[in-house]
């Protein structure tokens, strides 16, 4: 193989050397990360940013050298300059200085490029960058995140995780996102679920490894009814996350689904996975397989075969799909604010009025805040002038709390709210667990995925005041009493059928 004559010059040799070494380094690092599955995002930084830049630099230097060489050849032919050779003589102090300056300059240059890309890398990984660069688009996720139990976990710890390959994947999809933001091509709301999300077990389990899961969790809830007195209704539950004795592992309890001997697959017929008519449970030890189908609305044979209805293996995300972007429903965030004392229970009908104004559709957050404030002011000044005037501070504080909570949970500009993003823990506003535990998912031999109210939790306490408060001891459970008399309707009807559209 012969190269053009002009290639044979020092500058092009240097370019070749730089490009060649970079290529070798890339191959070497790639082999390490690929075959040994080691490597952090930092290797990714070198592998995909710094060394390729050097490679490109080398490739640019080659033709530049060729250009100069050709020009010199032409000049030589015309006799304009004397033929010369490059001679570096380190005994000559001028040459020595030149070499020294050149070497130092190169090192400093590479070093600064390194720092530069390292910083660029850090900035693109930071919570601020992820959360605010595309401000309006990700405002809902960013705001909800800041109020979540994961506010101190960075976006990339869940969305990218460790390893160079996911770093690149995320930056590539990031490029597409930049394009869609610039040209306003993004959907509102951003669709859920995120199909390209890294498997939860590779990210969540970095911090929550199953060995350290709790067996039980106490959940104490305070609800307020939409009546004149905002009647308080307390419910304490003992969630049976694991077995009664943690040494037993995941042989029973809620986290049984992620037992390594258990595999649960399902098919959903809703884009957001809010309905699951087909579930297959495989016991990986005995290889026993049980197929459960929703007998009330089974999938048709044809639907099962259709290619876009793929089976999905259940993991953390099928219950904890909102670990960080929690959009609470108005009834829930108002209950929390009353419980926290931000909204006074002494204001008559405050829960009911809040429900009325919060469940309307608004076009922007600003207009929502204005209308909500105005409506509540006009209602209380007309209907309860004594309270409105005598306890003006109390009423104003409540109105501020209601609008503050609205700002944290509802984002009309992006159509993001509890309605658009189901939360699969529980079963009140969304079917959540009842997507499978509906009582009508049955196998051909008569097994049912249980809807027994004591399967997942026991009720330790329920009621509204000292007279009607029921209390059980830690080992027993109360029979559920619905806060409003609905004639046992909750036994037959899924909670969400009423609770999605209660207000
Ligand atoms: C604790 C882990 C975790 C952290 C931290 C986290 N996310 Fe998420 N995020 C998720 C999960 C899980 C989903 C997907 C839910 C699904 O697919 O149902 C998601 C979904 C999203 C979505 C898609 C829309 C939606 O709400 O489903 C966006 C956008 C997003 N996250 C942005 C961010 C940004 C920006 C940050 C940092 C400010 C961040 N995330 C931090 C876990 C996390
Ligand atoms: C970088 C570490 C980290 C990662 C990654 C992480 N978490 Fe967490 N998680 C935490 C911390 C810290 C808390 C708060 C302390 C606690 O409650 O244990 C927490 C709390 C929780 C809780 C309890 C929430 C509550 O209301 O108290 C759940 C559930 C949870 N995480 C699920 C997840 C899921 C699902 C993922 C994966 C999408 C995930 N976490 C990823 C660190 C992490
Ligand atoms: C994709 C379907 C699916 C979803 C969603 C689901 N489960 Fe299950 N669950 C199952 C199946 C299948 C079984 C096993 C039924 C059997 O063999 O009788 C099961 C069993 C259980 C058990 C009994 C475990 C034992 O043997 O002790 C508990 C507890 C449980 N689920 C809790 C929950 C909770 C809580 C949720 C919601 C956060 C939930 N499940 C969501 C499919 C599901
Ligand atoms: C079948 C549904 C389901 C699955 C699957 C599931 N969880 Fe949970 N998990 C729950 C429920 C229900 C609770 C109780 C918390 C509550 O009621 O808010 C819980 C509690 C937790 C908690 C808080 C209590 C504790 O032990 O620290 C963490 C952390 C957690 N889960 C992490 C995970 C991770 C990580 C995975 C995946 C490896 C996972 N869960 C899979 C339903 C599930
Ligand atoms: C498959 C598991 C499962 C079954 C079966 C189940 N629940 Fe629940 N339940 C949950 C989970 C998970 C939560 C959420 C706890 C939380 O918010 O942290 C919950 C919450 C509740 C709450 C508290 C209010 C709320 O929604 O936050 C009540 C009350 C309740 N359940 C009653 C019942 C009754 C009554 C039944 C029987 C018809 C039942 N549950 C069956 C898993 C289950
Ligand atoms: C037939 C319709 C219906 C069904 C089914 C139903 N509820 Fe309710 N629920 C109501 C009504 C009506 C109220 C009263 C609302 C108010 O006054 O704010 C209520 C109030 C509540 C409250 C207190 C207020 C709040 O929103 O937190 C809880 C908790 C509750 N229900 C839990 C459940 C659970 C859990 C189930 C399923 C096991 C269920 N409900 C099934 C109609 C229903």
Coordinates of N, CA, C and O in Angstrom, one line a residue, residues 53-139:
X53 N -11.9 12.6 21.1 CA -11.6 14.0 20.7 C -10.1 14.0 20.2 O -9.8 14.6 19.2
X54 N -9.3 13.2 21.0 CA -7.9 13.2 20.6 C -7.7 12.5 19.2 O -7.0 12.9 18.4
X55 N -8.6 11.4 19.0 CA -8.5 10.7 17.8 C -8.9 11.6 16.6 O -8.2 11.7 15.6
X56 N -9.9 12.4 16.8 CA -10.3 13.4 15.8 C -9.2 14.4 15.6 O -8.9 14.7 14.4
X57 N -8.6 14.9 16.6 CA -7.5 15.8 16.5 C -6.4 15.3 15.6 O -5.9 15.9 14.7
X58 N -6.0 14.0 15.9 CA -5.0 13.3 15.2 C -5.4 13.3 13.7 O -4.6 13.6 12.8
X59 N -6.6 12.9 13.4 CA -7.1 12.7 12.1 C -7.1 14.1 11.3 O -6.9 14.1 10.1
X60 N -7.3 15.2 12.1 CA -7.3 16.5 11.4 C -5.8 16.9 11.1 O -5.5 17.5 10.1
X61 N -4.9 16.5 12.0 CA -3.5 16.9 11.9 C -2.9 16.3 10.6 O -2.1 17.0 9.9
X62 N -3.3 15.1 10.3 CA -2.7 14.4 9.1 C -2.9 15.2 7.8 O -1.8 15.6 7.2
X63 N -4.1 15.6 7.4 CA -4.2 16.3 6.2 C -3.6 17.7 6.3 O -3.1 18.2 5.3
X64 N -3.6 18.3 7.5 CA -3.0 19.6 7.6 C -1.5 19.5 7.3 O -0.9 20.3 6.5
X65 N -0.8 18.4 7.8 CA 0.6 18.2 7.5 C 0.8 18.0 6.0 O 1.8 18.5 5.5
X66 N -0.1 17.2 5.4 CA 0.0 16.9 4.0 C -0.1 18.2 3.2 O 0.6 18.4 2.2
X67 N -1.0 19.1 3.6 CA -1.2 20.4 2.9 C 0.1 21.2 2.9 O 0.6 21.6 1.9
X68 N 0.7 21.3 4.1 CA 1.9 22.1 4.2 C 3.1 21.4 3.4 O 3.9 22.1 2.7
X69 N 3.1 20.1 3.5 CA 4.2 19.3 2.8 C 4.1 19.6 1.2 O 5.0 19.9 0.6
X70 N 2.8 19.5 0.7 CA 2.6 19.7 -0.7 C 3.0 21.1 -1.1 O 3.7 21.4 -2.1
X71 N 2.7 22.1 -0.2 CA 3.0 23.5 -0.6 C 4.5 23.7 -0.6 O 5.1 24.3 -1.5
X72 N 5.2 23.0 0.4 CA 6.6 23.1 0.4 C 7.3 22.5 -0.8 O 8.2 23.0 -1.4
X73 N 6.7 21.3 -1.2 CA 7.3 20.6 -2.4 C 7.2 21.5 -3.6 O 8.1 21.6 -4.4
X74 N 6.0 22.2 -3.7 CA 5.8 23.0 -4.9 C 6.8 24.2 -4.9 O 7.4 24.5 -5.9
X75 N 7.0 24.8 -3.7 CA 7.9 25.9 -3.6 C 9.3 25.4 -3.9 O 10.1 26.1 -4.6
X76 N 9.7 24.2 -3.4 CA 11.0 23.7 -3.7 C 11.2 23.5 -5.2 O 12.3 23.8 -5.7
X77 N 10.2 22.9 -5.8 CA 10.3 22.7 -7.3 C 10.6 24.0 -8.0 O 11.3 24.1 -9.0
X78 N 9.9 25.0 -7.6 CA 10.1 26.3 -8.2 C 11.4 26.9 -7.9 O 11.7 28.0 -8.3
X79 N 12.1 26.3 -6.9 CA 13.4 26.8 -6.5 C 13.3 28.0 -5.6 O 14.3 28.7 -5.4
X80 N 12.1 28.2 -5.0 CA 12.0 29.4 -4.2 C 12.6 29.2 -2.8 O 13.1 30.1 -2.2
X81 N 12.6 27.9 -2.3 CA 13.3 27.6 -1.1 C 14.2 26.5 -1.2 O 14.1 25.6 -2.1
X82 N 15.2 26.4 -0.3 CA 16.2 25.3 -0.4 C 15.6 24.1 0.2 O 14.7 24.1 1.1
X83 N 16.0 22.9 -0.4 CA 15.6 21.7 0.2 C 16.1 21.6 1.7 O 17.3 22.0 1.9
X84 N 15.3 21.2 2.6 CA 15.8 21.1 3.9 C 15.3 19.9 4.6 O 14.3 19.3 4.2
X85 N 15.9 19.6 5.7 CA 15.5 18.4 6.5 C 15.2 18.9 7.9 O 15.9 19.9 8.4
X86 N 14.3 18.2 8.6 CA 14.1 18.6 10.0 C 15.1 18.0 10.8 O 15.3 16.7 10.8
X87 N 15.9 18.8 11.5 CA 16.9 18.2 12.4 C 16.7 18.8 13.8 O 16.6 20.0 13.9
X88 N 16.5 17.9 14.7 CA 16.4 18.3 16.1 C 17.7 18.0 16.8 O 18.0 16.8 16.9
X89 N 18.3 19.0 17.3 CA 19.6 18.7 18.0 C 19.4 19.2 19.4 O 19.4 20.4 19.7
X90 N 19.4 18.2 20.3 CA 19.1 18.6 21.7 C 20.3 19.2 22.4 O 20.2 19.7 23.5
X91 N 21.5 19.2 21.7 CA 22.6 19.9 22.3 C 22.5 21.4 22.0 O 23.1 22.2 22.7
X92 N 21.7 21.7 21.0 CA 21.4 23.2 20.7 C 20.4 23.7 21.6 O 19.3 23.2 21.7
X93 N 20.8 24.7 22.4 CA 19.8 25.1 23.5 C 18.5 25.7 22.9 O 17.4 25.5 23.5
X94 N 18.5 26.2 21.7 CA 17.3 26.7 21.1 C 16.3 25.5 20.8 O 15.2 25.6 21.0
X95 N 16.9 24.5 20.2 CA 16.1 23.3 19.9 C 15.6 22.7 21.2 O 14.4 22.3 21.3
X96 N 16.5 22.7 22.2 CA 16.0 22.1 23.5 C 14.8 22.9 24.0 O 13.8 22.3 24.4
X97 N 14.9 24.2 24.0 CA 13.8 25.0 24.5 C 12.5 24.8 23.7 O 11.4 24.6 24.2
X98 N 12.7 24.7 22.3 CA 11.5 24.5 21.5 C 10.8 23.2 21.8 O 9.6 23.1 22.0
X99 N 11.6 22.1 21.9 CA 11.0 20.8 22.3 C 10.4 20.9 23.6 O 9.2 20.4 23.8
X100 N 11.0 21.5 24.6 CA 10.5 21.6 25.9 C 9.1 22.3 25.9 O 8.1 21.8 26.4
X101 N 9.1 23.5 25.2 CA 7.9 24.2 25.2 C 6.8 23.5 24.5 O 5.6 23.4 24.9
X102 N 7.1 22.8 23.4 CA 6.1 22.0 22.6 C 5.6 20.9 23.5 O 4.3 20.8 23.6
X103 N 6.4 20.2 24.2 CA 5.9 19.1 25.0 C 5.1 19.6 26.1 O 4.0 19.1 26.4
X104 N 5.6 20.6 26.8 CA 4.8 21.2 27.9 C 3.4 21.6 27.4 O 2.4 21.4 28.0
X105 N 3.5 22.4 26.3 CA 2.2 22.9 25.7 C 1.2 21.8 25.5 O 0.0 21.9 25.8
X106 N 1.7 20.7 24.9 CA 0.8 19.6 24.6 C 0.2 19.0 25.8 O -1.0 18.7 25.9
X107 N 1.1 18.8 26.8 CA 0.6 18.2 28.1 C -0.5 19.1 28.7 O -1.6 18.7 29.1
X108 N -0.2 20.4 28.7 CA -1.2 21.4 29.3 C -2.5 21.3 28.5 O -3.6 21.3 29.1
X109 N -2.3 21.3 27.2 CA -3.5 21.3 26.3 C -4.4 20.0 26.6 O -5.6 20.2 26.9
X110 N -3.7 18.9 26.7 CA -4.5 17.6 27.0 C -5.1 17.7 28.3 O -6.3 17.3 28.5
X111 N -4.3 18.2 29.3 CA -4.8 18.3 30.7 C -6.1 19.2 30.7 O -7.1 18.8 31.3
X112 N -6.0 20.4 30.1 CA -7.1 21.3 30.1 C -8.3 20.7 29.4 O -9.5 20.8 29.9
X113 N -8.1 20.0 28.3 CA -9.2 19.4 27.6 C -9.9 18.4 28.5 O -11.1 18.2 28.6
X114 N -9.0 17.6 29.2 CA -9.5 16.6 30.2 C -10.4 17.3 31.2 O -11.5 16.9 31.4
X115 N -9.9 18.3 31.9 CA -10.6 19.0 32.9 C -11.9 19.5 32.3 O -13.0 19.4 32.8
X116 N -11.8 20.1 31.1 CA -13.0 20.7 30.4 C -14.1 19.7 30.2 O -15.2 19.8 30.6
X117 N -13.7 18.5 29.7 CA -14.7 17.5 29.4 C -15.2 16.9 30.7 O -16.4 16.5 30.8
X118 N -14.3 16.8 31.7 CA -14.7 16.3 33.0 C -15.8 17.2 33.6 O -16.8 16.7 34.0
X119 N -15.5 18.5 33.5 CA -16.5 19.4 34.0 C -17.8 19.4 33.2 O -18.9 19.3 33.8
X120 N -17.7 19.3 31.9 CA -18.9 19.2 31.0 C -19.7 18.0 31.4 O -20.9 18.0 31.6
X121 N -18.9 16.9 31.7 CA -19.6 15.7 32.1 C -20.3 15.8 33.4 O -21.5 15.5 33.5
X122 N -19.6 16.5 34.4 CA -20.3 16.7 35.7 C -21.5 17.6 35.6 O -22.5 17.3 36.2
X123 N -21.4 18.6 34.7 CA -22.6 19.5 34.6 C -23.7 18.8 34.0 O -24.9 18.8 34.5
X124 N -23.5 18.0 33.0 CA -24.6 17.3 32.3 C -25.2 16.2 33.2 O -26.3 15.7 33.0
X125 N -24.4 15.8 34.3 CA -24.9 14.8 35.2 C -25.7 15.4 36.4 O -26.2 14.7 37.2
X126 N -25.6 16.7 36.5 CA -26.1 17.3 37.8 C -27.6 17.4 37.8 O -28.2 17.5 36.7
X127 N -28.2 17.4 39.0 CA -29.6 17.5 39.1 C -30.1 18.8 38.5 O -31.1 18.9 37.8
X128 N -29.4 19.9 38.7 CA -29.8 21.2 38.2 C -29.9 21.2 36.7 O -30.9 21.7 36.1
X129 N -28.9 20.6 36.0 CA -28.9 20.5 34.6 C -30.1 19.7 34.1 O -30.8 20.2 33.2
X130 N -30.3 18.5 34.7 CA -31.4 17.7 34.2 C -32.7 18.4 34.5 O -33.6 18.3 33.7
X131 N -32.8 19.0 35.6 CA -34.1 19.5 36.1 C -34.5 20.9 35.5 O -35.7 21.1 35.4
X132 N -33.5 21.7 35.1 CA -33.9 23.0 34.8 C -33.5 23.4 33.3 O -34.0 24.4 32.8
X133 N -32.6 22.6 32.7 CA -32.3 23.1 31.3 C -33.5 23.1 30.4 O -33.6 24.1 29.6
X134 N -34.3 22.1 30.5 CA -35.5 22.1 29.7 C -36.7 22.6 30.6 O -37.6 21.8 30.9
X135 N -36.6 23.8 31.0 CA -37.4 24.2 32.2 C -38.8 23.8 32.2 O -39.3 23.0 33.0
X136 N -39.6 24.3 31.2 CA -41.1 24.0 31.3 C -41.3 22.6 31.1 O -42.3 22.0 31.7
X137 N -40.5 21.9 30.3 CA -40.8 20.5 30.0 C -40.7 19.6 31.2 O -41.6 18.8 31.5
X138 N -39.6 19.8 32.0 CA -39.4 18.9 33.1 C -39.7 19.5 34.4 O -39.5 18.9 35.5
X139 N -40.3 20.6 34.4 CA -40.7 21.3 35.7 C -41.5 20.3 36.6 O -41.3 20.2 37.8

